[in-house]
Coordinates of C-alpha atoms in Angstrom, one line a residue:
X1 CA -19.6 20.5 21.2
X2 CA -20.1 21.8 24.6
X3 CA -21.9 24.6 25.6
X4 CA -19.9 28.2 25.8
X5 CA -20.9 29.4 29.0
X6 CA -20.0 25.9 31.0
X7 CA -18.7 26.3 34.6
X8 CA -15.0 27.5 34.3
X9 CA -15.1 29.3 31.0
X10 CA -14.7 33.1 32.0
X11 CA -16.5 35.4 30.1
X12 CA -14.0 36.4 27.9
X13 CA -13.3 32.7 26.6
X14 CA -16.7 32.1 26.0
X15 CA -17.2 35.2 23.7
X16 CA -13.7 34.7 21.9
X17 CA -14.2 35.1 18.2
X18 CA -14.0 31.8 16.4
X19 CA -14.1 30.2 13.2
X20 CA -17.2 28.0 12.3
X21 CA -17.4 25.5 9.7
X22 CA -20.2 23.4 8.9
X23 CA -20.6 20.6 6.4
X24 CA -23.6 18.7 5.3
X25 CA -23.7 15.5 3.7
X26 CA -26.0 12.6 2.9
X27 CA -26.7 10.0 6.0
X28 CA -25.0 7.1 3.1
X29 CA -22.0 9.2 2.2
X30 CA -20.8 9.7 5.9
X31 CA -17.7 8.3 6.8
X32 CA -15.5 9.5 9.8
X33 CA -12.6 10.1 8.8
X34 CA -9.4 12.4 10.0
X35 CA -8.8 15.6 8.3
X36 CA -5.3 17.6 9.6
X37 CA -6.5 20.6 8.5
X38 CA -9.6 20.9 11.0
X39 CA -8.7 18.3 13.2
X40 CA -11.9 16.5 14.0
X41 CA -14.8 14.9 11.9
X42 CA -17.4 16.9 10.5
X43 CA -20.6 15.5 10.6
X44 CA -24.4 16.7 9.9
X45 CA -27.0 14.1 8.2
X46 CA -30.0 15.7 6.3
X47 CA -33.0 13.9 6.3
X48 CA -32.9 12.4 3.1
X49 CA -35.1 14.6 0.4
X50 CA -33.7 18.1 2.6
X51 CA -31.3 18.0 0.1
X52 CA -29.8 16.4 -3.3
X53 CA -28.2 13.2 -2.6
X54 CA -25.1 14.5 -3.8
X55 CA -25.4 18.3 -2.1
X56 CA -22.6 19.6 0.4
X57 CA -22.7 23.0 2.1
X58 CA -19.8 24.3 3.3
X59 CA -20.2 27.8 5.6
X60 CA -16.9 29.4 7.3
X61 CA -18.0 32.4 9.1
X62 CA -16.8 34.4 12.4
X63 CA -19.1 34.9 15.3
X64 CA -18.9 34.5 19.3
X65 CA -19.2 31.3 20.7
X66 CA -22.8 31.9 22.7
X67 CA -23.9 33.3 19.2
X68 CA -22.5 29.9 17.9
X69 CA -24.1 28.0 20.4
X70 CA -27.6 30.1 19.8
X71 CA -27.4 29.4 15.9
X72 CA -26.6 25.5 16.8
X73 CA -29.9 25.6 19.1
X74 CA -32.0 27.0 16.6
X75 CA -31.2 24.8 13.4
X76 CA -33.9 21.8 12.1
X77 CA -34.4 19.0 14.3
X78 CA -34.3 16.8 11.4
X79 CA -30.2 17.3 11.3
X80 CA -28.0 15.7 13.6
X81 CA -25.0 18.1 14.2
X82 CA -21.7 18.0 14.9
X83 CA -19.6 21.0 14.7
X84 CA -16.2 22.3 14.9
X85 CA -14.9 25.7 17.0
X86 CA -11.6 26.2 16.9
X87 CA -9.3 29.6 18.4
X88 CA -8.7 32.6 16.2
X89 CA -4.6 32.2 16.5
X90 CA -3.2 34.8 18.0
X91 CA 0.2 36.8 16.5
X92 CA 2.1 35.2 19.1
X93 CA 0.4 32.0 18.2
X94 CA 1.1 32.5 14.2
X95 CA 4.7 33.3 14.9
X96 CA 4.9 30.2 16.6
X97 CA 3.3 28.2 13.9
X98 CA 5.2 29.9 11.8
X99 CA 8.5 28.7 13.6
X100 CA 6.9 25.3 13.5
X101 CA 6.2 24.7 9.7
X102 CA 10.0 26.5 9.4
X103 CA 11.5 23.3 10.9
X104 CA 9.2 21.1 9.4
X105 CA 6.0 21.0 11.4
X106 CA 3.1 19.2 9.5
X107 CA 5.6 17.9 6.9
X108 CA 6.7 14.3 7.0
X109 CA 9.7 15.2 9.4
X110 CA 7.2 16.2 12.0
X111 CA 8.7 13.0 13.8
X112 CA 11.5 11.2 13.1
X113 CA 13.6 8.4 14.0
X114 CA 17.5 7.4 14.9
X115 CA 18.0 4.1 14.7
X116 CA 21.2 2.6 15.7
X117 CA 22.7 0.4 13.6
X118 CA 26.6 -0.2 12.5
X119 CA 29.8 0.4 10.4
X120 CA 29.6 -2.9 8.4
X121 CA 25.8 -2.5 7.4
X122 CA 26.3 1.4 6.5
X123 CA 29.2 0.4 4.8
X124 CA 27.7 -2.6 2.8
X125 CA 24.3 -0.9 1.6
X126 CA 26.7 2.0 0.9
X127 CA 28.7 0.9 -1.8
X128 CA 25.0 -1.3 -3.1
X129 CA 23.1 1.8 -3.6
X130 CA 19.6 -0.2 -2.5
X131 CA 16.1 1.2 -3.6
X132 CA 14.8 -0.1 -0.5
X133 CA 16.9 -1.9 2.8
X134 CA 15.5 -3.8 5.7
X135 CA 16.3 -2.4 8.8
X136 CA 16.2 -5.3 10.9
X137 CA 16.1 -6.0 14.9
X138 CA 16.8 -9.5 16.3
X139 CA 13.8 -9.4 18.4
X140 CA 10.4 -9.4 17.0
X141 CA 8.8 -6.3 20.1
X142 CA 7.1 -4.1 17.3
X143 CA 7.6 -0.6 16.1
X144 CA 5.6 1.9 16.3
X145 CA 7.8 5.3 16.6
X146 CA 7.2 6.5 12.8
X147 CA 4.0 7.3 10.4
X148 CA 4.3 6.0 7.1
X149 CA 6.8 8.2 5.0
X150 CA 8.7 9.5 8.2
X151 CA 12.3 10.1 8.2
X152 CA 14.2 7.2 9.2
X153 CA 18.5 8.3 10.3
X154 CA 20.8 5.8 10.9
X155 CA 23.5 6.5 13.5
X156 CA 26.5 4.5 13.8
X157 CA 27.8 2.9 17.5
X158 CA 30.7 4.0 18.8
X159 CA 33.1 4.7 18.1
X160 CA 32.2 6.4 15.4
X161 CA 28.8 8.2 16.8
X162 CA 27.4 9.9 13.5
X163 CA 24.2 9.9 11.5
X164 CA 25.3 8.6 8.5
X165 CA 22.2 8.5 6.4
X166 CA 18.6 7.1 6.3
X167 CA 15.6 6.6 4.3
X168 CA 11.9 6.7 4.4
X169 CA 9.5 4.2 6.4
X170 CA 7.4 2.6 5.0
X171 CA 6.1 -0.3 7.1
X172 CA 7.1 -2.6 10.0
X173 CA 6.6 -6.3 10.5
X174 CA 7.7 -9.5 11.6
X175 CA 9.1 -12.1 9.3
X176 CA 10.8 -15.7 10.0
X177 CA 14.5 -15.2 9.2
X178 CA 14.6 -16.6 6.0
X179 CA 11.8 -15.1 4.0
X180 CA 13.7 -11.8 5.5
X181 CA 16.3 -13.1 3.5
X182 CA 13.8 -14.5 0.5
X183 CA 12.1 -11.1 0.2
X184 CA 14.8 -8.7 0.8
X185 CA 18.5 -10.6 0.1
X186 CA 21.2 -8.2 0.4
X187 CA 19.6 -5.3 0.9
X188 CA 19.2 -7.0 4.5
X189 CA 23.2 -4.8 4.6
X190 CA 24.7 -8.8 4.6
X191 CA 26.3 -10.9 1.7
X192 CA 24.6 -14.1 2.5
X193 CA 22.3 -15.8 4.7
X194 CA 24.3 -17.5 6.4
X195 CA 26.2 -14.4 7.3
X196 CA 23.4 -12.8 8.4
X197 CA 22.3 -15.8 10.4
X198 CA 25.7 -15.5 12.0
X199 CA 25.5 -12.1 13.1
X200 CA 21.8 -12.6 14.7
X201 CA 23.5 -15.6 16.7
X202 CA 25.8 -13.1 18.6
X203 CA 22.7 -11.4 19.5
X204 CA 20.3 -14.0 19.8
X205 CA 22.8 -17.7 20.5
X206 CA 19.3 -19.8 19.8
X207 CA 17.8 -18.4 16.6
X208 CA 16.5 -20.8 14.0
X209 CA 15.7 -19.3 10.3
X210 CA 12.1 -20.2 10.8
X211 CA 12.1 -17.9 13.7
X212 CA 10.4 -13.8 13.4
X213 CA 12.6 -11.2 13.5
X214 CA 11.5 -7.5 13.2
X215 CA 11.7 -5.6 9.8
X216 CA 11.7 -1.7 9.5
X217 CA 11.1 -0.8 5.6
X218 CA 13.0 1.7 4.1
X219 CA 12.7 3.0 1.1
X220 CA 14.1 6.0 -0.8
X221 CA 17.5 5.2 1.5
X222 CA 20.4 7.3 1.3
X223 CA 24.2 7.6 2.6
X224 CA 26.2 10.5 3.4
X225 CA 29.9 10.2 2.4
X226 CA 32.1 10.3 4.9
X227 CA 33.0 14.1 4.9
X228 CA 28.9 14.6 5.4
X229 CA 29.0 12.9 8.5
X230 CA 26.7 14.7 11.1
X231 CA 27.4 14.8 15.1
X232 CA 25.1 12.8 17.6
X233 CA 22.9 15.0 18.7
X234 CA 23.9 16.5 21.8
X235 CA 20.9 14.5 24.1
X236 CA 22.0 11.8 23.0
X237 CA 22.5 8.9 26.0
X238 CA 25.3 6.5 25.9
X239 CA 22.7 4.1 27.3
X240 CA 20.7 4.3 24.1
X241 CA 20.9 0.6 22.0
X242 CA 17.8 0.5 19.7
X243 CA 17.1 3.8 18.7
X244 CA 15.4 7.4 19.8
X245 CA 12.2 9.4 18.4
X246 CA 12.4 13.4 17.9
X247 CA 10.2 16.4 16.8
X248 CA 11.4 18.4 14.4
X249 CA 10.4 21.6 16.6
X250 CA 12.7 20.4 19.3
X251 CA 16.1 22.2 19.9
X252 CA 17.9 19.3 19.0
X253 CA 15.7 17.7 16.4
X254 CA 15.6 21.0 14.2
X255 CA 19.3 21.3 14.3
X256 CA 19.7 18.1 13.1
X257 CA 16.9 17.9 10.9
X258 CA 18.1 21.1 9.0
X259 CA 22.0 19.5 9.0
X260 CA 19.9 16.1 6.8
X261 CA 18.1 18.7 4.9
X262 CA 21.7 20.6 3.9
X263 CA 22.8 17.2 2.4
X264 CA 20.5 15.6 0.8
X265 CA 21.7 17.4 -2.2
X266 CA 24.2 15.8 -2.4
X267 CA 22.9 12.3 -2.3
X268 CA 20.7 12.8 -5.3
X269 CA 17.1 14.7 -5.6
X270 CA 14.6 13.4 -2.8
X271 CA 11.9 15.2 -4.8
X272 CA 10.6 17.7 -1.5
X273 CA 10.6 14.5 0.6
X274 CA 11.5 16.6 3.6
X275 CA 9.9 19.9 2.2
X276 CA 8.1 21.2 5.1
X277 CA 6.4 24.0 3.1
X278 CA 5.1 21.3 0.7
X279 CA 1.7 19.1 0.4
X280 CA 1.9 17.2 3.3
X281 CA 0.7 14.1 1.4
X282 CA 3.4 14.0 -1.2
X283 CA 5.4 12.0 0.6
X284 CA 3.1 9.4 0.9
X285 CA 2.5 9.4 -3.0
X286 CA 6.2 9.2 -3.5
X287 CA 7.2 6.6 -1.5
X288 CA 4.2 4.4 -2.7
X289 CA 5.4 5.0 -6.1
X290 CA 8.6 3.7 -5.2
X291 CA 8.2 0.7 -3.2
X292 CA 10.6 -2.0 -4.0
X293 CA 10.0 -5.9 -4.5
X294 CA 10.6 -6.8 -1.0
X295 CA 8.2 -4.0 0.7
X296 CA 5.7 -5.4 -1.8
X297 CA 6.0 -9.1 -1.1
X298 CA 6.1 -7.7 2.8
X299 CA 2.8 -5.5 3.1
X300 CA 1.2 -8.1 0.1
X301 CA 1.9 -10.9 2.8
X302 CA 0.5 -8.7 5.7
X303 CA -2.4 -7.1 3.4
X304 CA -3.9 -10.6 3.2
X305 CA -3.5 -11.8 6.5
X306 CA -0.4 -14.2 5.5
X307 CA -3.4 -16.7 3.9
X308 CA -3.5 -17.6 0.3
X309 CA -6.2 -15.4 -1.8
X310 CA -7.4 -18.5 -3.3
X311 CA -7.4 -21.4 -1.2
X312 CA -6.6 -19.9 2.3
X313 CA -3.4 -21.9 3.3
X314 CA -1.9 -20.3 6.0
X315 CA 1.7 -22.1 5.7
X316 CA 3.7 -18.8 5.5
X317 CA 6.6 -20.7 3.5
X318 CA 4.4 -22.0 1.0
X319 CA 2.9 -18.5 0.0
X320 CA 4.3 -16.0 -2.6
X321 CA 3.1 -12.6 -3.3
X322 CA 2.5 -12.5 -7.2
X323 CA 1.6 -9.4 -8.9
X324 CA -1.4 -9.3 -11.1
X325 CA 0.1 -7.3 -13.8
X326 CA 4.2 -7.9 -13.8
X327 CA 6.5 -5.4 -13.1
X328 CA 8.6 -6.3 -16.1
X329 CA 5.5 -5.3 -17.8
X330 CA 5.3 -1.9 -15.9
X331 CA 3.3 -3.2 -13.3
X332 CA 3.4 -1.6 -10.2
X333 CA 5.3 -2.7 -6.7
X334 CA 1.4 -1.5 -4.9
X335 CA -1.0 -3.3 -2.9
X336 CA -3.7 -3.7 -5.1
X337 CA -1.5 -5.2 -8.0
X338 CA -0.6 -8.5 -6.3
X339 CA -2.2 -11.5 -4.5
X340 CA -0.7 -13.9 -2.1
X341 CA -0.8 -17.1 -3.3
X342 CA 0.2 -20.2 -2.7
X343 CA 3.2 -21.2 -4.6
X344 CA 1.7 -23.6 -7.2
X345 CA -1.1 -21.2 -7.8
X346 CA 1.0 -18.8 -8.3
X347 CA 2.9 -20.3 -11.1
X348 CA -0.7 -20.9 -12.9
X349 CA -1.4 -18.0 -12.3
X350 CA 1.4 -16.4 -14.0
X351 CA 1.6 -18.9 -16.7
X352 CA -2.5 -18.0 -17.4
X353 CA -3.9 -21.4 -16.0
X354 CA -6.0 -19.5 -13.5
X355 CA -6.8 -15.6 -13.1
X356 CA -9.2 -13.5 -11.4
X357 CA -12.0 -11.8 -12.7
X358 CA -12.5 -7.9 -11.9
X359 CA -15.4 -8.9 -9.9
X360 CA -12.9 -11.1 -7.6
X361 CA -14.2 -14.6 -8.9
X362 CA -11.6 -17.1 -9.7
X363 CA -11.5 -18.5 -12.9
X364 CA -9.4 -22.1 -14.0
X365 CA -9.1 -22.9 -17.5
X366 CA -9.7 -25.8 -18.9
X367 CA -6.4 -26.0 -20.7
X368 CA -4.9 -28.2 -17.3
X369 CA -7.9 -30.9 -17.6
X370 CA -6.6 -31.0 -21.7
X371 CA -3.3 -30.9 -21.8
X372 CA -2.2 -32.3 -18.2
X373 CA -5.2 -35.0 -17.7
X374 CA -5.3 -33.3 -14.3
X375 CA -6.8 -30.6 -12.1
X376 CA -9.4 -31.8 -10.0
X377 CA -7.8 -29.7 -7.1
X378 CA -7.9 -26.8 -9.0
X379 CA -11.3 -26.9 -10.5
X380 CA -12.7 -27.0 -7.1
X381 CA -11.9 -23.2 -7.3
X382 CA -13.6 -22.2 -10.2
X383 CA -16.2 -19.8 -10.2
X384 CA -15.9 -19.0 -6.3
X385 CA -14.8 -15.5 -4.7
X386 CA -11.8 -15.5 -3.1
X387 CA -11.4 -16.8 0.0
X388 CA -9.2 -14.5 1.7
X389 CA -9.4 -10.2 0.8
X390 CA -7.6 -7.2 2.5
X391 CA -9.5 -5.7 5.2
X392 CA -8.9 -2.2 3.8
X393 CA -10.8 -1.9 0.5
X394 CA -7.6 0.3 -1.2
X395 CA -5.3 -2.9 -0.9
X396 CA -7.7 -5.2 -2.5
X397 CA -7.2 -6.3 -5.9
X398 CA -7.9 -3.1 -8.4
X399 CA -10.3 -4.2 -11.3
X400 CA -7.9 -2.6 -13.8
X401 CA -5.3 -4.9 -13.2
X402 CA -7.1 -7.8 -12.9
X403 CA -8.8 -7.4 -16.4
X404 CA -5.3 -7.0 -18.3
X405 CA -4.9 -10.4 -16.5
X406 CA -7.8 -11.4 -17.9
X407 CA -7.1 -10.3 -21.7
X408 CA -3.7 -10.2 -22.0
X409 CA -2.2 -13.8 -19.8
X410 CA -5.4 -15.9 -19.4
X411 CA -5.8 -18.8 -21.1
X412 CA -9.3 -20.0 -21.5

């Protein structure tokens, strides 16, 4: 934090009433991390014995900033500090904020997305009633317009020039053409590979099905009938092909966010999915809830860096993301329920030839040496860590999971 009284501060902003909040916690239990609420990461490190391991002090208090500064100079130098200062908001600042959360400010709808697309996929996916579609793009450039759970609208081309519906992203990635088609099948808004292939071609004359295209992940995806049709929005440029970001607290982007927000009644019960007076994070807890089999096989194959957990083959057709506990056994469609495997590991896997121990070892039974006279390739696994783990500890395999594995499909 800077000091108050820096050049350019008048007097005024530097003794301008402001909220201070100050948290202690143990050197081994800081982790930065970003909070919406205050913004910034709160930091200050007792020596270790100033306070319980597991002690966290919390003080909200009002005071000018010099005084602040004054108090900061005066504490232990046994802490490091870091501190947070933030405006009192002013009326006209909460009637603005006010306004803001209104048309969905902090909610998921903060920012959302219009993404172009036509009558034959809206049509298609329509009458199929997906819980999840692939938004595809014929080029492979990237995505990066939308958090995870944000608002997704597709708008037709000319001439029909209408948001039609949308659903809820949840992530983007690159896939060769046909595992597009392996992990998502219809719900790509096509009968058939080969008519999807066909319609890539008028875009792209010299695409092979081994070659990426891009996938946007929907899921929770709804359609407006046609009476529910909603306008372009009224910035809209004839120029636009792909698609355009908005805020909700735009002119245009509230009006239209408030016409999606009329309808989704009828389209069924979104659960407060675009609730802007809501917990922010719901969304996010929903749509993880409700990932279907192609998102999961998607951020499964991402999650472990497209490399088999086991033996680390890389050869992207030859990998299969298996769940650790099925979903026909109400296992869920999440991260940390499924490996990517290679295929034949897979089916041992499934068929309780081979598991995974909570502690991430691989185990091999030695039914395949008894009742195949085989398995040397296999053995060589046994008893060793996986090769290959999520980088982000919450995708890795959960240990609940992998023990009913253990007890209820291994086969010692």
């Amino acid at each position: 934090m800077g000091r108050p009284d820096r050049p350019g501060r008048t007097p005024e902003q530097a003794n301008q009433t402001r909220p201070l909040i100050l948290e202690l916690k143990p050197l081994e239990q800081q982790i930065a991390r970003q909070d919406i609420a205050m913004q910034h990461c709160l930091a200050l490190q007792p020596v270790e014995g100033h306070l319980p391991n597991s002690s966290i002090l919390c003080l909200t208090t009002h005071m000018p900033s010099i005084l602040c500064w004054n108090l900061f100079s005066k504490l232990p130098a046994l802490m490091r500090i870091s501190a947070l200062t933030a405006p009192v908001e002013s009326a006209r600042r909460k009637r603005h904020n006010r306004r803001r959360r209104s048309l969905g400010v902090g909610s998921v709808a903060k920012r959302f997305y219009i993404g172009v697309t036509d009558s034959r996929w809206y049509h298609y996916l329509a009458a199929q009633q997906p819980d999840e579609v692939n938004f595809w793009m014929p080029g492979a450039s990237g995505f990066r317009a939308l958090p995870e759970a944000g608002l997704f609208l597709f708008k037709l081309k000319h001439p029909h020039n209408a948001i039609v519906g949308g659903g809820f992203f949840v992530r983007y990635t690159r896939l060769p053409l046909m595992l597009a088609w392996e992990a998502f099948g219809q719900k790509n808004g096509v009968e058939s590979l080969p008519q999807l292939l066909k319609i890539l071609r008028s875009l792209r004359p010299e695409i092979h099905p081994a070659d990426e295209i891009g996938c946007c992940i929907l899921a929770q995806p709804f359609f407006f009938p046609r009476e529910s049709w909603i306008p372009t929005p009224a910035d809209w440029s004839k120029n636009i092909v792909r698609g355009k970001g908005y805020d909700s607290d735009s002119l245009e982007g509230a009006k239209l966010l408030d016409a999606v927000r009329e309808r989704m009644p009828v389209v069924g019960d979104t659960d407060g999915l675009l609730d802007p007076t809501g917990d922010p994070e719901r969304p996010l807890r929903i749509i993880r809830g409700r990932l279907g089999q192609g998102a999961f096989r998607s951020l499964v194959t991402d999650a472990y860096t497209r490399r088999c957990a086991i033996s680390g083959e890389r050869t992207l057709p030859a990998l299969e993301a298996a769940h650790i506990k099925p979903y026909a056994d109400s296992g869920p469609n999440r991260t940390e329920n499924g490996l990517l495997l290679r295929s034949d590991l897979h089916r041992l896997f499934d068929a309780g030839y081979v598991t995974v121990t909570p502690e991430r070892r691989i185990e091999v039974s030695g039914r395949i040496k008894e009742e195949f006279e085989n398995g040397r390739d296999y053995y060589r696994f046994h008893g060793e860590k996986l090769m290959v783990e999520p980088g982000n500890p919450a995708e890795r395999p959960d240990a609940v999971y992998l023990s009913w594995h253990n007890e209820r499909v291994f086969r010692p």
